[in-house]
Coordinates of C-alpha atoms in Angstrom, one line a residue:
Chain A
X1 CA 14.3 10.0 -27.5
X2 CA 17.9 10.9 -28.7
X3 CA 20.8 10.2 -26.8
X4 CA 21.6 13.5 -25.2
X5 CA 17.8 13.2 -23.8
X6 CA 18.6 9.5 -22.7
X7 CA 21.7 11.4 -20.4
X8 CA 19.4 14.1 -19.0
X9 CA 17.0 11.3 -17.8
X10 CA 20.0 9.3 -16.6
X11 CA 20.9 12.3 -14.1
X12 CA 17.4 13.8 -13.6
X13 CA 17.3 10.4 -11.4
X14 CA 20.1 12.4 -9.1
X15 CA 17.5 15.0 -7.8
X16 CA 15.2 12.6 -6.0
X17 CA 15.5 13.4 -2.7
X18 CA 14.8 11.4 0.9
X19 CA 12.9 13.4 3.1
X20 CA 14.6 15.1 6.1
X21 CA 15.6 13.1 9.2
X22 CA 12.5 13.4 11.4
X23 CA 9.8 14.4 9.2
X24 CA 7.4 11.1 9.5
X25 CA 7.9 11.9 13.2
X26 CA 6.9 15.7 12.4
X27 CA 3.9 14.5 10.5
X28 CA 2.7 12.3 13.0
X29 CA 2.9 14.7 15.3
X30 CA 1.1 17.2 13.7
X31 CA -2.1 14.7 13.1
X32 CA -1.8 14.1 16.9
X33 CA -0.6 10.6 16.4
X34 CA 2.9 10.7 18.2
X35 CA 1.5 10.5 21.6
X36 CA 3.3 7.2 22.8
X37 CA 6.6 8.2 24.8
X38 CA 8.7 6.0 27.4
X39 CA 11.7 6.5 29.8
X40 CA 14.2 4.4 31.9
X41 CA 13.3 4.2 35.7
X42 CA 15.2 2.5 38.9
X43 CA 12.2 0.2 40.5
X44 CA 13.6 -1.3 43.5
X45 CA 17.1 -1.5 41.8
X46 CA 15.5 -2.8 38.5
X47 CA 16.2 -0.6 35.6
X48 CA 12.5 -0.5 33.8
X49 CA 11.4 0.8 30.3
X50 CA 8.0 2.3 31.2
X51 CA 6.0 3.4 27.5
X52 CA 2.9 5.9 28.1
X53 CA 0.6 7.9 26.8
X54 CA -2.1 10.2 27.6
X55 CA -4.5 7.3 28.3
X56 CA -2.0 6.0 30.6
X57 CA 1.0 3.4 31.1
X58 CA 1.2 0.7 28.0
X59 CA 3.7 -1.1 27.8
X60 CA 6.8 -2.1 30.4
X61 CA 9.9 -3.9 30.1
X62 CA 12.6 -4.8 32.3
X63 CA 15.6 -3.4 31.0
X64 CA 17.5 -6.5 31.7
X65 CA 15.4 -8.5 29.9
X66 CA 14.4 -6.8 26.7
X67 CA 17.9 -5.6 26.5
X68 CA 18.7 -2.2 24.8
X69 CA 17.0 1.4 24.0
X70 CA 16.3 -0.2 20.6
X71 CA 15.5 -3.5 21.8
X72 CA 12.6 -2.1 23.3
X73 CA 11.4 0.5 20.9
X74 CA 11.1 -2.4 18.6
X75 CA 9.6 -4.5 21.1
X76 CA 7.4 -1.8 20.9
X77 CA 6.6 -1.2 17.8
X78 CA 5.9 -5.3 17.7
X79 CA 3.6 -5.3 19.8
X80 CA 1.3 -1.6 18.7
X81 CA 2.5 -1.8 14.9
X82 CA 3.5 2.1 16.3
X83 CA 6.8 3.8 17.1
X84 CA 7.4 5.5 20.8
X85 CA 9.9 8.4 21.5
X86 CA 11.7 9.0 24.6
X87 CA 11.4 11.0 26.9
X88 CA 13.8 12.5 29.7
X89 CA 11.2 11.3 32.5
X90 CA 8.3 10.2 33.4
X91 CA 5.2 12.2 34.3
X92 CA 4.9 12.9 37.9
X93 CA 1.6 10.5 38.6
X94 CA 2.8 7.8 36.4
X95 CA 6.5 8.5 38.5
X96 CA 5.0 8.1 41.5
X97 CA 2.5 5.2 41.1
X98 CA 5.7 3.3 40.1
X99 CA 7.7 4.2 43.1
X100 CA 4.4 3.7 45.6
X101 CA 3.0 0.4 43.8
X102 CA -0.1 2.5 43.7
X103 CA -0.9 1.6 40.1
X104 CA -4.6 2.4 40.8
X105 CA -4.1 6.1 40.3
X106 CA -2.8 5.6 37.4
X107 CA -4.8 4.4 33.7
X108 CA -3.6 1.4 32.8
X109 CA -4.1 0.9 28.9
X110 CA -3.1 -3.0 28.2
X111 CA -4.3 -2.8 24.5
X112 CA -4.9 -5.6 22.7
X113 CA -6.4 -7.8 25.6
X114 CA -9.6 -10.2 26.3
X115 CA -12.1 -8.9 28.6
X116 CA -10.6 -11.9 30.8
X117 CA -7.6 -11.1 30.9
X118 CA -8.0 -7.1 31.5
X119 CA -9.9 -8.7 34.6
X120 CA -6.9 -11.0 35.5
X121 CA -4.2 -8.3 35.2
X122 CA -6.2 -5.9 37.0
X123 CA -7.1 -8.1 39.7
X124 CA -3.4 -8.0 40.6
X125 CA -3.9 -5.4 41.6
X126 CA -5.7 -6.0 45.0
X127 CA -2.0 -7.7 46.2
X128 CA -0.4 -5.4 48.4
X129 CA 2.9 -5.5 48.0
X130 CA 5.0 -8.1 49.9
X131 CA 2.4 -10.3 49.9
X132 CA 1.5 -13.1 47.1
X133 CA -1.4 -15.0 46.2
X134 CA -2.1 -18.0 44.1
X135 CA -3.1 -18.7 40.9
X136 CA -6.3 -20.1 42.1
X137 CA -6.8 -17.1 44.3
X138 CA -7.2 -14.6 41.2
X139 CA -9.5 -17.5 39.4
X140 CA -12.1 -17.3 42.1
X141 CA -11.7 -13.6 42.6
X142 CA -12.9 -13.1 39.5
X143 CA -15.8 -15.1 39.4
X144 CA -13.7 -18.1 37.3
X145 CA -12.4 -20.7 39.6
X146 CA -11.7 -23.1 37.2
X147 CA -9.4 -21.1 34.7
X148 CA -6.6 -21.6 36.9
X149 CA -4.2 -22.0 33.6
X150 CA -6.0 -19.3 31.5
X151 CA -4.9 -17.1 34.6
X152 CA -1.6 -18.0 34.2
X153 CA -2.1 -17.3 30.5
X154 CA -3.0 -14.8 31.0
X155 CA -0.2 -13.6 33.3
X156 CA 1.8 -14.4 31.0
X157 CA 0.8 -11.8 28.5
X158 CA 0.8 -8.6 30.7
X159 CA 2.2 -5.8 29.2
X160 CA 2.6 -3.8 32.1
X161 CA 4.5 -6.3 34.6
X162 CA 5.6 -4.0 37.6
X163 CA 2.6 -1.8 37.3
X164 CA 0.6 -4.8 37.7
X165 CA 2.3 -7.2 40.0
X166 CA 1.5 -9.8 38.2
X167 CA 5.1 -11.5 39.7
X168 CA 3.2 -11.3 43.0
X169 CA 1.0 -14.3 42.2
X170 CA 2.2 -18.1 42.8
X171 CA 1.7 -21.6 42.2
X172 CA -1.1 -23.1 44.8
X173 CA 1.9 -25.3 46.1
X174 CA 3.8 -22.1 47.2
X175 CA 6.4 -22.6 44.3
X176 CA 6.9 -19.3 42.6
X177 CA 5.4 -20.3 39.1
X178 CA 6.6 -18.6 36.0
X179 CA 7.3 -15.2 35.1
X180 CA 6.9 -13.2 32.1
X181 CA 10.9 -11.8 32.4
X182 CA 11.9 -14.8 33.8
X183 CA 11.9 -16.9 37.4
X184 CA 14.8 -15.1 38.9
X185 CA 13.6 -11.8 38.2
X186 CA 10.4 -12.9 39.6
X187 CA 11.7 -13.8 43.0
X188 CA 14.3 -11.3 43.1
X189 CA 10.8 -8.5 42.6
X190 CA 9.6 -10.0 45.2
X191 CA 12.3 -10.8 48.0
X192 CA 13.2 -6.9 47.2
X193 CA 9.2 -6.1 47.9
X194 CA 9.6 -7.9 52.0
X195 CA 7.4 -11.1 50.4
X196 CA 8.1 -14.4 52.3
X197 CA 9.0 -16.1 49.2
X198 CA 11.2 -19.1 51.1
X199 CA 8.7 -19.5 53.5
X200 CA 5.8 -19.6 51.4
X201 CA 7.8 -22.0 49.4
X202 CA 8.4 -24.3 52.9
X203 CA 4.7 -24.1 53.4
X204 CA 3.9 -25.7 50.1
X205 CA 6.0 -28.3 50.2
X206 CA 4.7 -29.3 53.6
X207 CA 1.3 -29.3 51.9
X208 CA 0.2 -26.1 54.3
X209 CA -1.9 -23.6 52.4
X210 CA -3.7 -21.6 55.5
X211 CA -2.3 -20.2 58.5
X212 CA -4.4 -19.1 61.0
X213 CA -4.3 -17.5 64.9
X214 CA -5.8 -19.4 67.8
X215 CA -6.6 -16.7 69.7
X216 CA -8.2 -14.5 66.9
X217 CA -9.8 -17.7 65.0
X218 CA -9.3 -16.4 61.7
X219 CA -7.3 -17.8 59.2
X220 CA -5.3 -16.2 56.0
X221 CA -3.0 -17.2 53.0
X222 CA 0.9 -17.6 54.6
X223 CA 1.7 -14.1 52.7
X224 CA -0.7 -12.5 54.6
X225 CA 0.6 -9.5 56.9
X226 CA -2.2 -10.4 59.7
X227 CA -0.3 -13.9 59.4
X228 CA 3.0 -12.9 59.8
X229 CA 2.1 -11.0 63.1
X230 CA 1.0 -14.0 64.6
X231 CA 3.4 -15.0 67.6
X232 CA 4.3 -18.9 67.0
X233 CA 3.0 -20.1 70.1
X234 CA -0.6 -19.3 68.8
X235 CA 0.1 -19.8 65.1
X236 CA -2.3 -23.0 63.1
X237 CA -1.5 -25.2 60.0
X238 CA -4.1 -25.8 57.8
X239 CA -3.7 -27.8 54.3
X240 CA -7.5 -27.2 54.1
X241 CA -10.1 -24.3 53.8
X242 CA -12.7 -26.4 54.9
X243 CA -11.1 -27.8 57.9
X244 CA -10.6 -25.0 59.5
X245 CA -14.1 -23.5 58.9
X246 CA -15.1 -27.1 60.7
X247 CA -12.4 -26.0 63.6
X248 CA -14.6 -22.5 63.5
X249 CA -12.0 -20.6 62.0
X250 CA -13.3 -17.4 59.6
X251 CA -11.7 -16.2 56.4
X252 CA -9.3 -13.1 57.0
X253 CA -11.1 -10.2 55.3
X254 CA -8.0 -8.7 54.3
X255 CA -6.5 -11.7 52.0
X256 CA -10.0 -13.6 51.2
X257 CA -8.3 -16.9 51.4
X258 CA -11.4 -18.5 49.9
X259 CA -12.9 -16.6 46.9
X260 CA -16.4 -18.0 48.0
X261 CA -18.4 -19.1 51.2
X262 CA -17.6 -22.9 50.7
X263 CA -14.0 -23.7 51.4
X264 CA -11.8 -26.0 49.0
Chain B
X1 CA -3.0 -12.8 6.2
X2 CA -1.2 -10.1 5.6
X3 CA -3.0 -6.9 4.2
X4 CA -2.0 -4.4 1.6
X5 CA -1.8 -0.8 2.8
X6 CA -4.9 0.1 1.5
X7 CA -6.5 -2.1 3.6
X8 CA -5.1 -1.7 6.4
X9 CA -5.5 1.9 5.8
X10 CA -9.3 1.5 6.0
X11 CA -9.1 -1.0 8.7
X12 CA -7.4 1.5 11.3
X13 CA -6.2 4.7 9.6
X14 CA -4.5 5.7 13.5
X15 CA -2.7 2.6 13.2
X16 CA -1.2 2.3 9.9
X17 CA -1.0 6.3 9.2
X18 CA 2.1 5.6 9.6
X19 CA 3.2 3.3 7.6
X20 CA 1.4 5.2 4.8
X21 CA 4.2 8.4 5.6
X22 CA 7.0 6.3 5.8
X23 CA 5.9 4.5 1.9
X24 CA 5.6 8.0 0.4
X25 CA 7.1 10.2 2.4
X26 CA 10.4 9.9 -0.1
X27 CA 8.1 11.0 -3.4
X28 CA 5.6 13.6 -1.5
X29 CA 9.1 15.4 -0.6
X30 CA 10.5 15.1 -3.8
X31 CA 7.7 16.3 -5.7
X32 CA 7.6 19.3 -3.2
X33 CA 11.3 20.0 -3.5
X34 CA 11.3 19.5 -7.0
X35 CA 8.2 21.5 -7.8
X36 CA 8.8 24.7 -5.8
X37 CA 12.9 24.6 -6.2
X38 CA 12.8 25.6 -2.7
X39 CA 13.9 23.3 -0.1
X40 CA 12.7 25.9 2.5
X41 CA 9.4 25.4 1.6
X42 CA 8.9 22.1 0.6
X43 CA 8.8 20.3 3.9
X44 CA 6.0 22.5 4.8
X45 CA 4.0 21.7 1.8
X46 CA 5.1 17.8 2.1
X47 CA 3.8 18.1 5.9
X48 CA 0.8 19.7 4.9
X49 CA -0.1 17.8 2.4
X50 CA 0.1 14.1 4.5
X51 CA -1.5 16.1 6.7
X52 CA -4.4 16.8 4.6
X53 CA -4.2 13.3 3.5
X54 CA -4.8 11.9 6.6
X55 CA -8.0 14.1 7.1
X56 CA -9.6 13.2 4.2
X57 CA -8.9 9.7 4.6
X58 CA -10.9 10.0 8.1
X59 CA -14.2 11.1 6.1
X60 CA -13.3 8.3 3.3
X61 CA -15.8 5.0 3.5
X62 CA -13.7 1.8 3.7
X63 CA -14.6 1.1 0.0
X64 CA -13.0 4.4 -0.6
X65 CA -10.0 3.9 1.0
X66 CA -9.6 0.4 -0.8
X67 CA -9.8 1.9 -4.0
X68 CA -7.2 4.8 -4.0
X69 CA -4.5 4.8 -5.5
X70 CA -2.3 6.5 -2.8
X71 CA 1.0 7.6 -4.9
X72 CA -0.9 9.7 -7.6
X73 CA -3.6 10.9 -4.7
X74 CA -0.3 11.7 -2.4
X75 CA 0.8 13.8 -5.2
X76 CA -2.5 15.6 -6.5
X77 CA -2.6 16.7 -2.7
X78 CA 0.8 17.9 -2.8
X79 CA 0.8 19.8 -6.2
X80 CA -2.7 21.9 -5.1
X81 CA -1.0 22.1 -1.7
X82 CA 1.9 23.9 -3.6
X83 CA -0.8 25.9 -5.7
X84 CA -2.3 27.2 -2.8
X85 CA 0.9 28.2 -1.5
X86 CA 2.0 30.2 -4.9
X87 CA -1.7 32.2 -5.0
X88 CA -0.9 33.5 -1.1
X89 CA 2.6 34.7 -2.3
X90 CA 1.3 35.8 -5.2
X91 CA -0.2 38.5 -3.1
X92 CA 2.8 38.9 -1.3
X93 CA 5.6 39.4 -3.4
X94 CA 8.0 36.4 -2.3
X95 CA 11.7 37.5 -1.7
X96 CA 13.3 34.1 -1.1
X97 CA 15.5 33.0 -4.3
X98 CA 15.4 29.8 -5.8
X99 CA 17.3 27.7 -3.2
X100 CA 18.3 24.5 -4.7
X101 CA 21.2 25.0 -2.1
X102 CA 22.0 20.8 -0.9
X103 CA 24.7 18.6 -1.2
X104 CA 24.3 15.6 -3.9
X105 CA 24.5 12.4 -2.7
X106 CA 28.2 11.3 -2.1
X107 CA 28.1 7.5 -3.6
X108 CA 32.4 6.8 -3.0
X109 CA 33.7 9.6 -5.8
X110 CA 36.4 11.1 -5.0
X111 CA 36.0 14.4 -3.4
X112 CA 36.7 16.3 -6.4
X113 CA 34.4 14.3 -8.4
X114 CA 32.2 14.8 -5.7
X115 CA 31.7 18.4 -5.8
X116 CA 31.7 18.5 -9.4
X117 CA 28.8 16.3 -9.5
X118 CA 27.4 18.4 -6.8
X119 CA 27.4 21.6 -8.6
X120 CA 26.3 19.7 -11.6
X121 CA 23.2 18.6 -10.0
X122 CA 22.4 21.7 -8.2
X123 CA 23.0 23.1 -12.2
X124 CA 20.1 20.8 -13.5
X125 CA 17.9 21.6 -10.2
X126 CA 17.3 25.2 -11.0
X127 CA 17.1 24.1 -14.4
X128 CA 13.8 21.9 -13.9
X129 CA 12.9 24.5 -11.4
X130 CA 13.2 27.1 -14.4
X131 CA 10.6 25.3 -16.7
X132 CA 7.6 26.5 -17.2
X133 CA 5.2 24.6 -15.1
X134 CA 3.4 22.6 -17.6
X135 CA 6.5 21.0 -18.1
X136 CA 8.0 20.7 -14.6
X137 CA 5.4 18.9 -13.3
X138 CA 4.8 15.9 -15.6
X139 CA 9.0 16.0 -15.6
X140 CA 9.3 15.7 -12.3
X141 CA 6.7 13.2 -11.8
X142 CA 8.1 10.8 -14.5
X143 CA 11.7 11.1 -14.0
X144 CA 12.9 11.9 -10.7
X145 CA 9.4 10.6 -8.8
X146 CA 9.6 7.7 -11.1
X147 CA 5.9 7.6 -11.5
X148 CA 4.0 6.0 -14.5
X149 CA 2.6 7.7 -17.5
X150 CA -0.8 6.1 -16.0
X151 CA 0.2 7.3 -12.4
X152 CA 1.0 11.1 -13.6
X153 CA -2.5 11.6 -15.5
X154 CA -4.2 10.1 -12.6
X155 CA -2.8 13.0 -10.6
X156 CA -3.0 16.0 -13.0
X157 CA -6.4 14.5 -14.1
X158 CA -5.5 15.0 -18.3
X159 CA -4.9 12.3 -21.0
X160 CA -1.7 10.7 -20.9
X161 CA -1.0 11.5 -24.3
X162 CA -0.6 15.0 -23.3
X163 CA 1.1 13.7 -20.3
X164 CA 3.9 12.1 -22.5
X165 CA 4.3 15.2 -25.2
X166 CA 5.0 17.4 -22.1
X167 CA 8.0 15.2 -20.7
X168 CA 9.0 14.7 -24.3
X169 CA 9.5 18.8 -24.3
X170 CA 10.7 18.9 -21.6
X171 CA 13.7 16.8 -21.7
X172 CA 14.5 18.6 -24.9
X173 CA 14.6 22.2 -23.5
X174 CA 16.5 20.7 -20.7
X175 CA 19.1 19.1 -23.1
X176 CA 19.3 22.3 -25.1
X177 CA 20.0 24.7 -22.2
X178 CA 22.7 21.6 -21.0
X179 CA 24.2 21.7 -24.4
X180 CA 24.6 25.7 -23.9
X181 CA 27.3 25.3 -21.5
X182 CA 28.7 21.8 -20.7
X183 CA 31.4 23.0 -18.9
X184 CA 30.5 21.9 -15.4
X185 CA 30.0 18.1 -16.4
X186 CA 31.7 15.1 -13.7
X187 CA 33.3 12.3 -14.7

């Protein structure tokens, strides 16, 4: 090659050119693989990243916790290995399921999960809101009574915290356990949702898991609203399942205080 | 364990699709651009052709998959894309003019550097975009892709002796019609 071909080479170089801002997005889109979207919400006064797609919510993040818009796309993108655009808002039903704490309308897609813990996140589920139940609870709801620490493994890796209150669940001795975005957020959630967190947190340290109603004779978990209604001149303490079944007191079929017929 | 593209390619093509756009997306364009000499149309044929590449991928086996070699498959795709697209305006005589029309990469020259070398490049676009095609195409491939002699008869499917004699030619028409009129060169 001669020397004056040597400088045509040098600045053919110059004419590679970088594709135009957008176009992997474009792409993507146009093999229908772009479908992951997310927008900022207000829950309760919490600002909330909430990712979607048409299978349903994937992915939330408390804005205070992840940290910025980019934070969380990569946070994202971490834990899909795909990117997410936003969006202006979110889709009516996913809107309102947020607003409600009626997550069951809505399809809940936690990728990426054991079959054991799809069963524990969704089993969250079942705790209305301002209410909590223990860690033990969800165990023997779902058939598993001794994976009380896998639970709160499991817990631990929700994607979709808000949407499925896992913050709602405790430690058996009414302290409020851990939190994927942190303690404080957890009992701040939860104060905001009407839950008796001090209380609850009295009760344990007095030992007292059950309340019950002496004039009803049934018996429920502290949280539970047919607990709170009961006036204090009728109101039991019991630190044990099975001694109040002795004192012929029945499970409240509301908050299933004992996940089987035997008490513990 | 971390796995190569390819393989993760044939693991999950949804997931890593991707990642395969972002790797080539810079030398599908390129070619495209490069090729046609129109910027106009060379996203199309660059979006089209990842497109395509995606669904042939999804009738691939794994072993398949495994075996490609993407760049040079990424560019056969894109130079039968662009055939394609010159046999449909073949029918329809095209009115658009060679549109090199962009603004050369500004790396710190001073501005009047800068739009020398701008005009200068544009200059040497329509240039490669004036060769016939036989010699564009390995060109392009070799020295503003960047591919390999190996890579480039891969893609065009011919020996790469014939590969190298048509870059050899090519860079000498291109330094005789630069030696014509060296006026516009930067500093």
């Amino acid at each position: 090659m001669g020397r004056g071909e040597r400088g045509v080479v040098a600045r053919l170089g110059a004419l590679a050119a970088a594709s135009p801002e957008g176009f992997s997005e474009r792409v993507l889109e146009r093999v229908g693989l772009a479908r992951d979207r997310y927008a900022v919400v207000d829950h309760l006064s919490e600002p909330v990243y909430v990712a979607y797609d048409d299978a349903g919510v994937s992915f939330v993040r408390a804005v205070r916790h992840v940290g910025d818009a980019h934070a969380f796309e990569r946070a994202f993108a971490d834990h899909f290995g795909r990117e997410v655009r936003r969006a202006d808002a979110l889709p009516p039903d996913v809107a309102a399921a947020l607003r409600d704490g009626r997550a069951r309308g809505v399809r809940l897609d936690p990728a990426g999960l054991s079959d054991f813990e799809r069963s524990v996140l969704r089993k969250t589920l079942d705790i209305p809101r301002g209410e909590v139940r223990t860690y033990a609870w969800v165990a023997g709801e779902i058939g598993r009574p001794r994976a009380v620490r896998a639970v709160g493994s499991a817990l631990g890796r929700n994607p979709v915290p808000i949407l499925l209150p896992c913050h709602r669940v405790v430690r058996s001795d009414g302290s409020i356990g851990e939190y994927v975005a942190g303690a404080g957020m957890k009992r701040s959630l939860l104060a905001r949702e009407g839950a008796p967190v001090d209380e609850v947190e009295r009760l344990g340290r007095a030992g007292i898991r059950f309340l019950g109603s002496d004039t009803t004779h049934v018996f429920c978990v502290p949280s539970c609203r047919h607990a709170r209604r009961v006036s204090p001149a009728h109101l039991v303490a019991f630190a044990r399942a099975d001694v109040a079944a002795r004192r012929g007191y029945r499970p409240c079929r509301h908050c299933r205080p004992v996940p089987l017929a035997t008490g513990r | 364990m971390t796995l190569n593209l390819n393989e993760r390619l044939a693991a999950d093509l949804d997931a890593s699709f991707a990642a395969l756009v972002r790797e080539h997306e810079a030398a599908v364009y390129t070619t495209a651009l490069r090729v046609t000499g129109r910027r106009h149309r060379a996203e199309d044929i660059a979006a089209e052709s990842f497109e395509k590449a995606y669904n042939a991928l999804r009738g691939y086996s794994r072993e398949r998959i495994a075996a490609l070699q993407l760049r040079p498959w990424l560019v056969t795709i894109t130079l039968n894309a662009w055939r394609n697209e010159l046999r449909r305006e073949s029918r329809r005589p095209s009115l658009a003019p060679l549109d090199p029309s962009w603004d050369a990469p500004d790396d710190g020259m001073s501005p009047e550097d800068a739009v020398l070398a701008a005009e200068s490049t544009r200059r040497l676009a329509r240039l490669v975009a004036g060769l016939p095609e036989r010699y564009r195409v390995p060109l392009v491939l070799r020295h503003v892709v960047g591919m390999s002699y190996a890579e480039i008869a891969r893609a065009l499917s011919c020996p790469e002796g014939t590969v190298k004699a048509q870059v050899s030619r090519a860079l000498q028409r291109l330094h005789e019609h630069l030696a014509e009129r060296p006026a516009l060169e930067a500093g």
